[in-house]
């Protein structure tokens, strides 16, 4: 009996040693990252924002088979707390009659510029088309399944007056309905805020604004992660980007697994 207990103690000791080794191997990189973040936080100085800075801005939305939910997206952009003569809405897309008819109606009312697509070319291509038609000092982006807050654009652009800043990314939250939306709320800091903080590429398609001159050097690439590649090239070119927590965008993620999978599949086959 005593021999069994001694044997168990030895095995438990060896197991604890193994756990310690694993903790060191996997914990060390995270410890370095956390230490790096703490040092950066200690040295961080807030950027000067100017909420009266309202340069002429084009907002580009890629919309493929979005249907009636696109109405709420466009309406939220039309309600921006921003001088009407300084904002231009550009929607590039189509895919089905419902989406096309909605965009044609807004175009007829003089509220948007609509570029109709009958064949899908990928979101990256639609965004580049929108950029080419932009004539503002700033080009902003949001997705066709998002709703932006009333001061979204003003909050983003307040960061761009500085000559050293080339881009700004807004804060994205979900509707909070269902497990998919809650999961995406948890992932946003991992895929966007944290990479920004450590000067790594990040996802920004749902809510962002960039100076026009960025696109004189960089274009969206043929990829389902076109926004990630854009920020990678900006990092390589030493273009400074900021995060604006008060520029709120609500992303309406699908409520079901099948809806989420279908949305993902549309990206993988080149649609959006």
mmCIF file of C-alpha atoms in Angstrom:
data_model
loop_
_atom_site.group_PDB
_atom_site.id
_atom_site.type_symbol
_atom_site.label_atom_id
_atom_site.label_comp_id
_atom_site.label_asym_id
_atom_site.label_seq_id
_atom_site.Cartn_x
_atom_site.Cartn_y
_atom_site.Cartn_z
ATOM 1 C CA UNK A 1 0.000 0.000 0.000
ATOM 2 C CA UNK A 2 2.802 2.358 0.976
ATOM 3 C CA UNK A 3 4.584 1.468 -2.261
ATOM 4 C CA UNK A 4 1.517 2.454 -4.300
ATOM 5 C CA UNK A 5 1.265 5.783 -2.492
ATOM 6 C CA UNK A 6 4.966 6.474 -3.051
ATOM 7 C CA UNK A 7 4.557 5.575 -6.715
ATOM 8 C CA UNK A 8 1.559 7.931 -6.992
ATOM 9 C CA UNK A 9 3.523 10.758 -5.375
ATOM 10 C CA UNK A 10 6.379 10.269 -7.846
ATOM 11 C CA UNK A 11 3.985 10.273 -10.813
ATOM 12 C CA UNK A 12 2.217 13.396 -9.529
ATOM 13 C CA UNK A 13 5.575 15.111 -9.047
ATOM 14 C CA UNK A 14 6.610 14.226 -12.600
ATOM 15 C CA UNK A 15 3.238 15.455 -13.897
ATOM 16 C CA UNK A 16 3.640 18.770 -12.071
ATOM 17 C CA UNK A 17 7.116 19.153 -13.540
ATOM 18 C CA UNK A 18 5.664 18.556 -17.005
ATOM 19 C CA UNK A 19 2.979 21.182 -16.398
ATOM 20 C CA UNK A 20 5.655 23.642 -15.322
ATOM 21 C CA UNK A 21 7.635 23.000 -18.506
ATOM 22 C CA UNK A 22 4.526 23.452 -20.660
ATOM 23 C CA UNK A 23 3.666 26.653 -18.793
ATOM 24 C CA UNK A 24 7.159 28.009 -19.414
ATOM 25 C CA UNK A 25 7.134 27.087 -23.113
ATOM 26 C CA UNK A 26 3.689 28.509 -23.849
ATOM 27 C CA UNK A 27 3.580 31.139 -21.140
ATOM 28 C CA UNK A 28 6.875 32.851 -21.919
ATOM 29 C CA UNK A 29 5.828 34.311 -25.291
ATOM 30 C CA UNK A 30 2.618 35.664 -23.788
ATOM 31 C CA UNK A 31 4.558 37.093 -20.842
ATOM 32 C CA UNK A 32 6.848 38.924 -23.270
ATOM 33 C CA UNK A 33 3.867 40.230 -25.232
ATOM 34 C CA UNK A 34 2.106 41.417 -22.068
ATOM 35 C CA UNK A 35 5.295 43.099 -20.842
ATOM 36 C CA UNK A 36 5.710 44.797 -24.221
ATOM 37 C CA UNK A 37 2.122 46.081 -24.064
ATOM 38 C CA UNK A 38 2.602 47.402 -20.529
ATOM 39 C CA UNK A 39 5.740 49.273 -21.590
ATOM 40 C CA UNK A 40 3.944 50.758 -24.594
ATOM 41 C CA UNK A 41 1.020 51.738 -22.392
ATOM 42 C CA UNK A 42 3.358 53.495 -19.949
ATOM 43 C CA UNK A 43 4.947 55.450 -22.814
ATOM 44 C CA UNK A 44 1.666 56.114 -24.634
ATOM 45 C CA UNK A 45 0.563 59.686 -25.174
ATOM 46 C CA UNK A 46 -2.992 60.497 -26.315
ATOM 47 C CA UNK A 47 -3.317 61.836 -29.841
ATOM 48 C CA UNK A 48 -4.770 65.306 -30.270
ATOM 49 C CA UNK A 49 -8.258 65.112 -31.776
ATOM 50 C CA UNK A 50 -10.113 67.902 -33.529
ATOM 51 C CA UNK A 51 -13.864 67.252 -33.727
ATOM 52 C CA UNK A 52 -14.280 70.385 -35.835
ATOM 53 C CA UNK A 53 -12.078 68.837 -38.516
ATOM 54 C CA UNK A 54 -14.588 67.880 -41.225
ATOM 55 C CA UNK A 55 -12.715 67.299 -44.504
ATOM 56 C CA UNK A 56 -14.555 66.191 -47.631
ATOM 57 C CA UNK A 57 -15.039 62.447 -47.289
ATOM 58 C CA UNK A 58 -16.218 59.602 -49.513
ATOM 59 C CA UNK A 59 -17.782 56.578 -47.792
ATOM 60 C CA UNK A 60 -17.522 53.328 -49.759
ATOM 61 C CA UNK A 61 -19.834 50.342 -49.200
ATOM 62 C CA UNK A 62 -19.552 47.047 -51.096
ATOM 63 C CA UNK A 63 -22.976 45.355 -51.255
ATOM 64 C CA UNK A 64 -23.572 41.996 -52.929
ATOM 65 C CA UNK A 65 -26.993 40.371 -52.465
ATOM 66 C CA UNK A 66 -27.561 42.304 -49.247
ATOM 67 C CA UNK A 67 -31.256 42.979 -49.855
ATOM 68 C CA UNK A 68 -33.356 45.087 -47.523
ATOM 69 C CA UNK A 69 -30.845 45.167 -44.661
ATOM 70 C CA UNK A 70 -28.799 47.520 -46.852
ATOM 71 C CA UNK A 71 -31.512 50.145 -46.299
ATOM 72 C CA UNK A 72 -30.593 50.519 -42.616
ATOM 73 C CA UNK A 73 -26.899 50.771 -43.488
ATOM 74 C CA UNK A 74 -27.448 53.561 -46.012
ATOM 75 C CA UNK A 75 -29.896 55.415 -43.753
ATOM 76 C CA UNK A 76 -27.409 55.395 -40.882
ATOM 77 C CA UNK A 77 -24.829 56.959 -43.195
ATOM 78 C CA UNK A 78 -27.306 59.573 -44.398
ATOM 79 C CA UNK A 79 -27.990 60.577 -40.775
ATOM 80 C CA UNK A 80 -24.370 61.368 -39.963
ATOM 81 C CA UNK A 81 -23.594 64.415 -37.850
ATOM 82 C CA UNK A 82 -21.461 65.799 -40.659
ATOM 83 C CA UNK A 83 -21.810 68.685 -43.141
ATOM 84 C CA UNK A 84 -23.987 67.390 -45.990
ATOM 85 C CA UNK A 85 -21.855 68.950 -48.690
ATOM 86 C CA UNK A 86 -18.764 67.187 -47.402
ATOM 87 C CA UNK A 87 -19.887 63.563 -47.478
ATOM 88 C CA UNK A 88 -20.354 61.391 -50.555
ATOM 89 C CA UNK A 89 -21.835 57.885 -50.310
ATOM 90 C CA UNK A 90 -20.668 55.339 -52.890
ATOM 91 C CA UNK A 91 -22.289 51.901 -53.076
ATOM 92 C CA UNK A 92 -20.749 49.309 -55.388
ATOM 93 C CA UNK A 93 -22.629 46.051 -55.864
ATOM 94 C CA UNK A 94 -25.751 44.254 -56.905
ATOM 95 C CA UNK A 95 -26.174 40.503 -57.294
ATOM 96 C CA UNK A 96 -29.971 40.383 -57.122
ATOM 97 C CA UNK A 97 -32.899 42.571 -58.133
ATOM 98 C CA UNK A 98 -33.815 43.515 -54.561
ATOM 99 C CA UNK A 99 -30.364 44.962 -53.829
ATOM 100 C CA UNK A 100 -30.195 46.712 -57.211
ATOM 101 C CA UNK A 101 -33.664 48.238 -56.862
ATOM 102 C CA UNK A 102 -32.892 49.540 -53.376
ATOM 103 C CA UNK A 103 -29.696 51.192 -54.592
ATOM 104 C CA UNK A 104 -31.403 52.610 -57.695
ATOM 105 C CA UNK A 105 -34.058 54.209 -55.494
ATOM 106 C CA UNK A 106 -31.467 55.936 -53.299
ATOM 107 C CA UNK A 107 -29.567 56.986 -56.425
ATOM 108 C CA UNK A 108 -32.701 58.441 -58.011
ATOM 109 C CA UNK A 109 -33.276 60.476 -54.845
ATOM 110 C CA UNK A 110 -29.754 61.866 -55.202
ATOM 111 C CA UNK A 111 -28.586 60.327 -51.931
ATOM 112 C CA UNK A 112 -25.892 57.922 -53.169
ATOM 113 C CA UNK A 113 -23.667 57.172 -56.138
ATOM 114 C CA UNK A 114 -24.415 53.610 -57.222
ATOM 115 C CA UNK A 115 -22.153 51.445 -59.371
ATOM 116 C CA UNK A 116 -24.109 48.378 -60.466
ATOM 117 C CA UNK A 117 -22.397 44.997 -60.726
ATOM 118 C CA UNK A 118 -24.099 42.151 -62.569
ATOM 119 C CA UNK A 119 -21.290 39.636 -62.053
ATOM 120 C CA UNK A 120 -19.468 39.162 -58.803
ATOM 121 C CA UNK A 121 -15.857 40.183 -58.830
ATOM 122 C CA UNK A 122 -15.069 39.992 -55.126
ATOM 123 C CA UNK A 123 -15.294 42.553 -52.392
ATOM 124 C CA UNK A 124 -11.719 43.716 -52.951
ATOM 125 C CA UNK A 125 -12.543 44.716 -56.526
ATOM 126 C CA UNK A 126 -15.708 46.575 -55.480
ATOM 127 C CA UNK A 127 -13.745 48.515 -52.863
ATOM 128 C CA UNK A 128 -11.105 49.513 -55.396
ATOM 129 C CA UNK A 129 -13.875 50.702 -57.728
ATOM 130 C CA UNK A 130 -15.286 52.834 -54.926
ATOM 131 C CA UNK A 131 -11.839 54.267 -54.171
ATOM 132 C CA UNK A 132 -11.366 55.227 -57.820
ATOM 133 C CA UNK A 133 -14.655 57.173 -57.739
ATOM 134 C CA UNK A 134 -13.841 58.941 -54.490
ATOM 135 C CA UNK A 135 -12.955 62.617 -54.583
ATOM 136 C CA UNK A 136 -12.547 63.473 -50.910
ATOM 137 C CA UNK A 137 -9.494 63.989 -48.753
ATOM 138 C CA UNK A 138 -10.632 60.982 -46.711
ATOM 139 C CA UNK A 139 -12.070 57.614 -47.782
ATOM 140 C CA UNK A 140 -14.101 55.741 -45.161
ATOM 141 C CA UNK A 141 -15.420 52.174 -45.249
ATOM 142 C CA UNK A 142 -18.137 50.137 -43.605
ATOM 143 C CA UNK A 143 -19.852 46.868 -44.471
ATOM 144 C CA UNK A 144 -23.334 46.511 -45.945
ATOM 145 C CA UNK A 145 -24.560 44.604 -42.871
ATOM 146 C CA UNK A 146 -23.450 47.327 -40.450
ATOM 147 C CA UNK A 147 -25.168 50.322 -38.879
ATOM 148 C CA UNK A 148 -22.939 53.248 -37.938
ATOM 149 C CA UNK A 149 -23.574 55.616 -35.033
ATOM 150 C CA UNK A 150 -24.585 59.208 -35.777
ATOM 151 C CA UNK A 151 -21.134 60.645 -34.989
ATOM 152 C CA UNK A 152 -19.203 57.752 -36.507
ATOM 153 C CA UNK A 153 -17.549 59.727 -39.299
ATOM 154 C CA UNK A 154 -16.842 62.821 -37.203
ATOM 155 C CA UNK A 155 -15.201 60.670 -34.510
ATOM 156 C CA UNK A 156 -13.025 58.855 -37.074
ATOM 157 C CA UNK A 157 -11.921 61.978 -38.917
ATOM 158 C CA UNK A 158 -11.074 63.837 -35.701
ATOM 159 C CA UNK A 159 -7.945 61.650 -35.585
ATOM 160 C CA UNK A 160 -6.827 62.386 -39.137
ATOM 161 C CA UNK A 161 -5.924 66.062 -38.904
ATOM 162 C CA UNK A 162 -2.406 65.142 -37.801
ATOM 163 C CA UNK A 163 -0.016 64.803 -40.735
ATOM 164 C CA UNK A 164 1.541 61.755 -39.048
ATOM 165 C CA UNK A 165 -1.681 59.715 -39.001
ATOM 166 C CA UNK A 166 -2.818 57.909 -42.156
ATOM 167 C CA UNK A 167 -5.703 55.786 -40.949
ATOM 168 C CA UNK A 168 -8.117 55.224 -38.090
ATOM 169 C CA UNK A 169 -10.243 52.216 -37.133
ATOM 170 C CA UNK A 170 -13.518 52.432 -35.253
ATOM 171 C CA UNK A 171 -15.036 50.301 -32.533
ATOM 172 C CA UNK A 172 -17.235 47.423 -33.726
ATOM 173 C CA UNK A 173 -19.888 45.800 -31.560
ATOM 174 C CA UNK A 174 -22.579 43.254 -32.383
ATOM 175 C CA UNK A 175 -26.304 43.299 -31.755
ATOM 176 C CA UNK A 176 -25.636 41.017 -28.789
ATOM 177 C CA UNK A 177 -28.279 38.582 -30.022
ATOM 178 C CA UNK A 178 -27.329 34.911 -30.054
ATOM 179 C CA UNK A 179 -24.063 33.104 -29.445
ATOM 180 C CA UNK A 180 -22.478 34.084 -32.785
ATOM 181 C CA UNK A 181 -22.786 37.807 -32.079
ATOM 182 C CA UNK A 182 -21.459 37.339 -28.544
ATOM 183 C CA UNK A 183 -18.518 35.320 -29.867
ATOM 184 C CA UNK A 184 -17.688 38.045 -32.388
ATOM 185 C CA UNK A 185 -17.719 40.652 -29.625
ATOM 186 C CA UNK A 186 -15.078 38.579 -27.835
ATOM 187 C CA UNK A 187 -12.966 38.149 -30.982
ATOM 188 C CA UNK A 188 -12.896 41.814 -32.059
ATOM 189 C CA UNK A 189 -10.190 42.818 -29.538
ATOM 190 C CA UNK A 190 -8.113 39.801 -30.582
ATOM 191 C CA UNK A 191 -8.270 40.441 -34.341
ATOM 192 C CA UNK A 192 -8.272 44.249 -34.336
ATOM 193 C CA UNK A 193 -7.414 46.114 -31.128
ATOM 194 C CA UNK A 194 -4.557 43.884 -29.912
ATOM 195 C CA UNK A 195 -2.790 43.642 -33.338
ATOM 196 C CA UNK A 196 -3.009 47.436 -33.657
ATOM 197 C CA UNK A 197 -1.411 47.848 -30.266
ATOM 198 C CA UNK A 198 1.591 45.672 -31.188
ATOM 199 C CA UNK A 199 1.982 47.195 -34.681
ATOM 200 C CA UNK A 200 0.730 44.089 -36.472
ATOM 201 C CA UNK A 201 -1.750 43.892 -39.399
ATOM 202 C CA UNK A 202 -5.421 43.781 -38.400
ATOM 203 C CA UNK A 203 -8.985 43.535 -39.704
ATOM 204 C CA UNK A 204 -10.685 46.892 -40.281
ATOM 205 C CA UNK A 205 -13.295 46.573 -43.068
ATOM 206 C CA UNK A 206 -16.326 47.173 -40.861
ATOM 207 C CA UNK A 207 -15.272 50.605 -39.638
ATOM 208 C CA UNK A 208 -12.301 52.619 -40.891
ATOM 209 C CA UNK A 209 -11.138 55.803 -42.596
ATOM 210 C CA UNK A 210 -7.923 56.590 -44.453
ATOM 211 C CA UNK A 211 -6.324 59.571 -46.084
ATOM 212 C CA UNK A 212 -6.782 59.550 -49.851
ATOM 213 C CA UNK A 213 -3.038 59.557 -50.438
ATOM 214 C CA UNK A 214 -2.786 56.066 -48.909
ATOM 215 C CA UNK A 215 -4.471 54.672 -52.030
ATOM 216 C CA UNK A 216 -2.017 56.378 -54.347
ATOM 217 C CA UNK A 217 0.473 53.783 -53.128
ATOM 218 C CA UNK A 218 -1.663 50.872 -51.945
ATOM 219 C CA UNK A 219 -4.695 49.042 -53.364
ATOM 220 C CA UNK A 220 -6.955 46.325 -52.005
ATOM 221 C CA UNK A 221 -5.578 42.915 -53.031
ATOM 222 C CA UNK A 222 -7.432 39.939 -54.507
ATOM 223 C CA UNK A 223 -8.166 38.157 -51.241
ATOM 224 C CA UNK A 224 -10.937 37.394 -48.755
ATOM 225 C CA UNK A 225 -8.834 39.270 -46.164
ATOM 226 C CA UNK A 226 -8.325 42.385 -48.276
ATOM 227 C CA UNK A 227 -8.466 44.697 -45.253
ATOM 228 C CA UNK A 228 -5.831 42.683 -43.379
ATOM 229 C CA UNK A 229 -3.479 42.893 -46.378
ATOM 230 C CA UNK A 230 -4.117 46.635 -46.681
ATOM 231 C CA UNK A 231 -3.003 47.232 -43.108
ATOM 232 C CA UNK A 232 -0.007 44.922 -43.645
ATOM 233 C CA UNK A 233 1.176 47.110 -46.523
ATOM 234 C CA UNK A 234 0.523 50.248 -44.498
ATOM 235 C CA UNK A 235 2.599 48.848 -41.634
ATOM 236 C CA UNK A 236 5.384 48.043 -44.099
ATOM 237 C CA UNK A 237 5.231 51.609 -45.420
ATOM 238 C CA UNK A 238 5.423 52.960 -41.829
ATOM 239 C CA UNK A 239 1.984 54.595 -42.075
ATOM 240 C CA UNK A 240 0.606 55.306 -38.616
ATOM 241 C CA UNK A 241 -2.911 54.111 -37.722
ATOM 242 C CA UNK A 242 -5.054 54.718 -34.646
ATOM 243 C CA UNK A 243 -8.032 53.158 -32.886
ATOM 244 C CA UNK A 244 -11.085 55.299 -32.045
ATOM 245 C CA UNK A 245 -13.254 53.613 -29.422
ATOM 246 C CA UNK A 246 -16.035 56.218 -29.695
ATOM 247 C CA UNK A 247 -16.646 55.675 -33.423
ATOM 248 C CA UNK A 248 -19.252 52.947 -32.946
ATOM 249 C CA UNK A 249 -20.415 50.514 -35.629
ATOM 250 C CA UNK A 250 -23.000 47.790 -35.008
ATOM 251 C CA UNK A 251 -22.300 44.678 -37.062
ATOM 252 C CA UNK A 252 -25.392 42.542 -37.595
ATOM 253 C CA UNK A 253 -23.906 39.062 -37.687
ATOM 254 C CA UNK A 254 -26.136 36.091 -38.656
ATOM 255 C CA UNK A 255 -28.103 34.563 -35.798
ATOM 256 C CA UNK A 256 -27.758 30.943 -36.902
ATOM 257 C CA UNK A 257 -24.835 28.671 -37.672
ATOM 258 C CA UNK A 258 -26.143 28.006 -41.190
ATOM 259 C CA UNK A 259 -26.459 31.743 -41.832
ATOM 260 C CA UNK A 260 -22.910 32.314 -40.615
ATOM 261 C CA UNK A 261 -21.564 29.468 -42.777
ATOM 262 C CA UNK A 262 -23.415 30.782 -45.832
ATOM 263 C CA UNK A 263 -21.965 34.252 -45.283
ATOM 264 C CA UNK A 264 -18.478 32.774 -44.971
ATOM 265 C CA UNK A 265 -18.938 30.659 -48.108
ATOM 266 C CA UNK A 266 -19.892 33.748 -50.093
ATOM 267 C CA UNK A 267 -16.482 35.166 -49.223
ATOM 268 C CA UNK A 268 -14.572 32.008 -50.105
ATOM 269 C CA UNK A 269 -16.102 31.734 -53.578
ATOM 270 C CA UNK A 270 -15.203 35.324 -54.380
ATOM 271 C CA UNK A 271 -18.471 37.058 -53.552
ATOM 272 C CA UNK A 272 -19.171 39.315 -50.602
#
